[in-house]
Amino acid sequence: MPKIILVFASMTGNTETIADLVGKGVEGTGVELTIRELPDGEPKELEDYDGILLGSYTYGDGELADEFLDFYEDMDTLNLTGKKASVFGSGDQSYENFCAAVDILSEKLTELGAIITQEGLKVELEPEDEDLCTAFGREFAENVKEVKVNI
């Protein structure tokens, strides 16, 4: 059975709500899902999963969440070659770099050899379209299952 880990950081609860909805989308697709809210969880864990979902709010004008900083730096030692990955997050469009944390994390995953399977999900503050978030999770799980079956 394919295994997916979802790691997220939330300050106001918006990204946690998105993570919950994405997780609901993953559930029932025939994959095993592990969820970690930072600061719980170690980057090394990512190597043990077929699929990696990361979620973070964007702080200020394009900064990664404080809770993600140590995790992000510690990711440098990982080999994620061939792992399927995607990123989601919340932000405020009044800032120039809307949801930049999604892009920062996507770039890091790519640098480490992961394959980004779908465009990152960027949500303005609190998610209004719950179906969009659950569909994101379901699509990711199906992408991971496809790859696992083909190996």
PDB file of C-alpha atoms in Angstrom:
ATOM      1  CA  MET A   1       0.000   0.000   0.000  1.00  0.00           C
ATOM      2  CA  PRO A   2       1.443   3.393  -0.949  1.00  0.00           C
ATOM      3  CA  LYS A   3       2.273   5.691   1.955  1.00  0.00           C
ATOM      4  CA  ILE A   4       1.831   9.477   2.049  1.00  0.00           C
ATOM      5  CA  ILE A   5       3.050  11.904   4.692  1.00  0.00           C
ATOM      6  CA  LEU A   6       1.457  15.317   5.133  1.00  0.00           C
ATOM      7  CA  VAL A   7       3.528  17.852   7.103  1.00  0.00           C
ATOM      8  CA  PHE A   8       2.163  21.314   7.787  1.00  0.00           C
ATOM      9  CA  ALA A   9       2.562  24.487   9.841  1.00  0.00           C
ATOM     10  CA  SER A  10      -0.338  26.730  10.799  1.00  0.00           C
ATOM     11  CA  MET A  11      -0.445  29.933  12.831  1.00  0.00           C
ATOM     12  CA  THR A  12      -4.055  31.113  12.620  1.00  0.00           C
ATOM     13  CA  GLY A  13      -5.648  27.774  11.782  1.00  0.00           C
ATOM     14  CA  ASN A  14      -6.153  28.473   8.069  1.00  0.00           C
ATOM     15  CA  THR A  15      -3.422  26.105   6.883  1.00  0.00           C
ATOM     16  CA  GLU A  16      -4.571  23.498   9.412  1.00  0.00           C
ATOM     17  CA  THR A  17      -8.056  23.647   7.898  1.00  0.00           C
ATOM     18  CA  ILE A  18      -6.569  23.186   4.424  1.00  0.00           C
ATOM     19  CA  ALA A  19      -4.440  20.276   5.704  1.00  0.00           C
ATOM     20  CA  ASP A  20      -7.542  18.622   7.199  1.00  0.00           C
ATOM     21  CA  LEU A  21      -9.409  18.974   3.907  1.00  0.00           C
ATOM     22  CA  VAL A  22      -6.469  17.721   1.832  1.00  0.00           C
ATOM     23  CA  GLY A  23      -6.195  14.779   4.244  1.00  0.00           C
ATOM     24  CA  LYS A  24      -9.891  14.009   3.760  1.00  0.00           C
ATOM     25  CA  GLY A  25      -9.256  13.905   0.032  1.00  0.00           C
ATOM     26  CA  VAL A  26      -6.431  11.406   0.515  1.00  0.00           C
ATOM     27  CA  GLU A  27      -8.502   9.194   2.836  1.00  0.00           C
ATOM     28  CA  GLY A  28     -10.451   6.461   1.133  1.00  0.00           C
ATOM     29  CA  THR A  29      -8.122   6.271  -1.853  1.00  0.00           C
ATOM     30  CA  GLY A  30      -6.319   3.149  -0.677  1.00  0.00           C
ATOM     31  CA  VAL A  31      -3.187   4.799   0.655  1.00  0.00           C
ATOM     32  CA  GLU A  32      -1.779   5.059   4.161  1.00  0.00           C
ATOM     33  CA  LEU A  33      -1.733   8.662   5.436  1.00  0.00           C
ATOM     34  CA  THR A  34       0.463  10.058   8.209  1.00  0.00           C
ATOM     35  CA  ILE A  35      -0.068  13.668   9.342  1.00  0.00           C
ATOM     36  CA  ARG A  36       2.479  15.753  11.245  1.00  0.00           C
ATOM     37  CA  GLU A  37       1.934  19.308  12.466  1.00  0.00           C
ATOM     38  CA  LEU A  38       5.223  21.093  12.997  1.00  0.00           C
ATOM     39  CA  PRO A  39       7.198  21.184  15.191  1.00  0.00           C
ATOM     40  CA  ASP A  40       6.345  17.447  15.437  1.00  0.00           C
ATOM     41  CA  GLY A  41       8.076  15.354  12.833  1.00  0.00           C
ATOM     42  CA  GLU A  42      11.567  15.000  11.456  1.00  0.00           C
ATOM     43  CA  PRO A  43      12.623  15.686   7.865  1.00  0.00           C
ATOM     44  CA  LYS A  44      14.326  12.257   7.664  1.00  0.00           C
ATOM     45  CA  GLU A  45      10.818  10.715   7.839  1.00  0.00           C
ATOM     46  CA  LEU A  46      10.080  11.986   4.335  1.00  0.00           C
ATOM     47  CA  GLU A  47      12.412   9.371   2.860  1.00  0.00           C
ATOM     48  CA  ASP A  48      10.151   6.596   4.198  1.00  0.00           C
ATOM     49  CA  TYR A  49       7.112   7.626   2.143  1.00  0.00           C
ATOM     50  CA  ASP A  50       6.045   7.298  -1.496  1.00  0.00           C
ATOM     51  CA  GLY A  51       4.297  10.668  -1.452  1.00  0.00           C
ATOM     52  CA  ILE A  52       5.050  13.923   0.362  1.00  0.00           C
ATOM     53  CA  LEU A  53       2.587  16.753   0.965  1.00  0.00           C
ATOM     54  CA  LEU A  54       3.896  19.909   2.623  1.00  0.00           C
ATOM     55  CA  GLY A  55       1.707  22.792   3.755  1.00  0.00           C
ATOM     56  CA  SER A  56       2.678  26.199   5.080  1.00  0.00           C
ATOM     57  CA  TYR A  57       1.269  29.641   5.516  1.00  0.00           C
ATOM     58  CA  THR A  58       3.260  32.515   4.061  1.00  0.00           C
ATOM     59  CA  TYR A  59       4.391  35.023   6.637  1.00  0.00           C
ATOM     60  CA  GLY A  60       4.576  38.685   5.693  1.00  0.00           C
ATOM     61  CA  ASP A  61       5.703  39.389   2.170  1.00  0.00           C
ATOM     62  CA  GLY A  62       6.896  35.963   1.139  1.00  0.00           C
ATOM     63  CA  GLU A  63       8.556  34.310   4.113  1.00  0.00           C
ATOM     64  CA  LEU A  64       8.318  30.665   5.088  1.00  0.00           C
ATOM     65  CA  ALA A  65       6.459  29.947   8.340  1.00  0.00           C
ATOM     66  CA  ASP A  66       8.697  30.161  11.412  1.00  0.00           C
ATOM     67  CA  GLU A  67       7.647  26.626  12.373  1.00  0.00           C
ATOM     68  CA  PHE A  68       9.007  25.374   9.029  1.00  0.00           C
ATOM     69  CA  LEU A  69      12.452  27.045   9.170  1.00  0.00           C
ATOM     70  CA  ASP A  70      14.397  24.331  11.029  1.00  0.00           C
ATOM     71  CA  PHE A  71      12.599  21.544   9.154  1.00  0.00           C
ATOM     72  CA  TYR A  72      13.379  23.275   5.844  1.00  0.00           C
ATOM     73  CA  GLU A  73      17.082  23.657   6.657  1.00  0.00           C
ATOM     74  CA  ASP A  74      17.356  20.058   7.878  1.00  0.00           C
ATOM     75  CA  MET A  75      15.876  18.814   4.582  1.00  0.00           C
ATOM     76  CA  ASP A  76      19.196  19.562   2.853  1.00  0.00           C
ATOM     77  CA  THR A  77      20.596  16.144   3.774  1.00  0.00           C
ATOM     78  CA  LEU A  78      17.687  14.207   2.248  1.00  0.00           C
ATOM     79  CA  ASN A  79      17.550  12.188  -0.939  1.00  0.00           C
ATOM     80  CA  LEU A  80      14.009  12.375  -2.250  1.00  0.00           C
ATOM     81  CA  THR A  81      14.808  11.162  -5.751  1.00  0.00           C
ATOM     82  CA  GLY A  82      11.683   9.825  -7.416  1.00  0.00           C
ATOM     83  CA  LYS A  83       9.345  10.639  -4.524  1.00  0.00           C
ATOM     84  CA  LYS A  84       6.061  12.216  -5.568  1.00  0.00           C
ATOM     85  CA  ALA A  85       5.376  15.548  -3.876  1.00  0.00           C
ATOM     86  CA  SER A  86       3.110  18.550  -3.821  1.00  0.00           C
ATOM     87  CA  VAL A  87       2.653  21.650  -1.680  1.00  0.00           C
ATOM     88  CA  PHE A  88      -0.270  23.695  -0.401  1.00  0.00           C
ATOM     89  CA  GLY A  89      -0.578  26.818   1.678  1.00  0.00           C
ATOM     90  CA  SER A  90      -2.462  29.885   2.729  1.00  0.00           C
ATOM     91  CA  GLY A  91      -1.604  33.516   2.238  1.00  0.00           C
ATOM     92  CA  ASP A  92      -2.917  37.014   1.932  1.00  0.00           C
ATOM     93  CA  GLN A  93      -3.222  38.544  -1.541  1.00  0.00           C
ATOM     94  CA  SER A  94      -2.619  42.011  -0.139  1.00  0.00           C
ATOM     95  CA  TYR A  95       1.090  41.066  -0.122  1.00  0.00           C
ATOM     96  CA  GLU A  96       3.143  41.132  -3.303  1.00  0.00           C
ATOM     97  CA  ASN A  97       4.416  37.553  -2.912  1.00  0.00           C
ATOM     98  CA  PHE A  98       1.143  35.707  -2.412  1.00  0.00           C
ATOM     99  CA  CYS A  99       1.655  32.220  -0.967  1.00  0.00           C
ATOM    100  CA  ALA A 100       5.403  32.320  -1.631  1.00  0.00           C
ATOM    101  CA  ALA A 101       5.919  29.515   0.920  1.00  0.00           C
ATOM    102  CA  VAL A 102       4.301  27.122  -1.571  1.00  0.00           C
ATOM    103  CA  ASP A 103       6.917  28.063  -4.172  1.00  0.00           C
ATOM    104  CA  ILE A 104       9.797  27.936  -1.657  1.00  0.00           C
ATOM    105  CA  LEU A 105       8.870  24.429  -0.523  1.00  0.00           C
ATOM    106  CA  SER A 106       8.235  23.212  -4.084  1.00  0.00           C
ATOM    107  CA  GLU A 107      11.683  24.410  -5.134  1.00  0.00           C
ATOM    108  CA  LYS A 108      13.304  22.653  -2.162  1.00  0.00           C
ATOM    109  CA  LEU A 109      11.545  19.376  -2.936  1.00  0.00           C
ATOM    110  CA  THR A 110      12.636  19.607  -6.566  1.00  0.00           C
ATOM    111  CA  GLU A 111      16.252  20.314  -5.537  1.00  0.00           C
ATOM    112  CA  LEU A 112      16.172  17.145  -3.433  1.00  0.00           C
ATOM    113  CA  GLY A 113      14.990  15.025  -6.374  1.00  0.00           C
ATOM    114  CA  ALA A 114      11.254  14.843  -5.705  1.00  0.00           C
ATOM    115  CA  ILE A 115       8.809  15.001  -8.586  1.00  0.00           C
ATOM    116  CA  ILE A 116       6.144  17.678  -8.204  1.00  0.00           C
ATOM    117  CA  THR A 117       2.995  15.984  -9.492  1.00  0.00           C
ATOM    118  CA  GLN A 118       0.634  18.944  -9.536  1.00  0.00           C
ATOM    119  CA  GLU A 119       0.644  22.693  -9.218  1.00  0.00           C
ATOM    120  CA  GLY A 120       0.739  23.895  -5.623  1.00  0.00           C
ATOM    121  CA  LEU A 121      -2.543  24.802  -4.006  1.00  0.00           C
ATOM    122  CA  LYS A 122      -2.599  28.473  -2.951  1.00  0.00           C
ATOM    123  CA  VAL A 123      -5.513  29.553  -0.793  1.00  0.00           C
ATOM    124  CA  GLU A 124      -6.458  33.097   0.170  1.00  0.00           C
ATOM    125  CA  LEU A 125      -6.635  33.059   3.982  1.00  0.00           C
ATOM    126  CA  GLU A 126      -9.307  30.520   5.019  1.00  0.00           C
ATOM    127  CA  PRO A 127     -10.487  28.053   2.363  1.00  0.00           C
ATOM    128  CA  GLU A 128     -13.912  28.904   0.986  1.00  0.00           C
ATOM    129  CA  ASP A 129     -13.967  26.070  -1.560  1.00  0.00           C
ATOM    130  CA  GLU A 130     -13.598  22.910   0.517  1.00  0.00           C
ATOM    131  CA  ASP A 131     -14.064  20.714  -2.557  1.00  0.00           C
ATOM    132  CA  LEU A 132     -10.996  22.286  -4.168  1.00  0.00           C
ATOM    133  CA  CYS A 133      -8.864  21.223  -1.189  1.00  0.00           C
ATOM    134  CA  THR A 134     -10.247  17.686  -0.975  1.00  0.00           C
ATOM    135  CA  ALA A 135      -9.878  17.273  -4.747  1.00  0.00           C
ATOM    136  CA  PHE A 136      -6.230  18.364  -4.415  1.00  0.00           C
ATOM    137  CA  GLY A 137      -5.607  15.607  -1.865  1.00  0.00           C
ATOM    138  CA  ARG A 138      -7.492  12.980  -3.852  1.00  0.00           C
ATOM    139  CA  GLU A 139      -5.609  13.854  -7.066  1.00  0.00           C
ATOM    140  CA  PHE A 140      -2.286  13.647  -5.250  1.00  0.00           C
ATOM    141  CA  ALA A 141      -3.129  10.240  -3.775  1.00  0.00           C
ATOM    142  CA  GLU A 142      -4.139   8.934  -7.196  1.00  0.00           C
ATOM    143  CA  ASN A 143      -0.824  10.188  -8.648  1.00  0.00           C
ATOM    144  CA  VAL A 144       1.095   8.356  -5.908  1.00  0.00           C
ATOM    145  CA  LYS A 145      -0.926   5.163  -6.405  1.00  0.00           C
ATOM    146  CA  GLU A 146      -0.281   5.232 -10.162  1.00  0.00           C
ATOM    147  CA  VAL A 147       3.436   5.372  -9.653  1.00  0.00           C
ATOM    148  CA  LYS A 148       3.456   2.697  -6.948  1.00  0.00           C
ATOM    149  CA  VAL A 149       1.482   0.288  -9.177  1.00  0.00           C
ATOM    150  CA  ASN A 150       3.821   0.867 -12.104  1.00  0.00           C
ATOM    151  CA  ILE A 151       6.990   0.084 -10.123  1.00  0.00           C
TER     152      ILE A 151
END
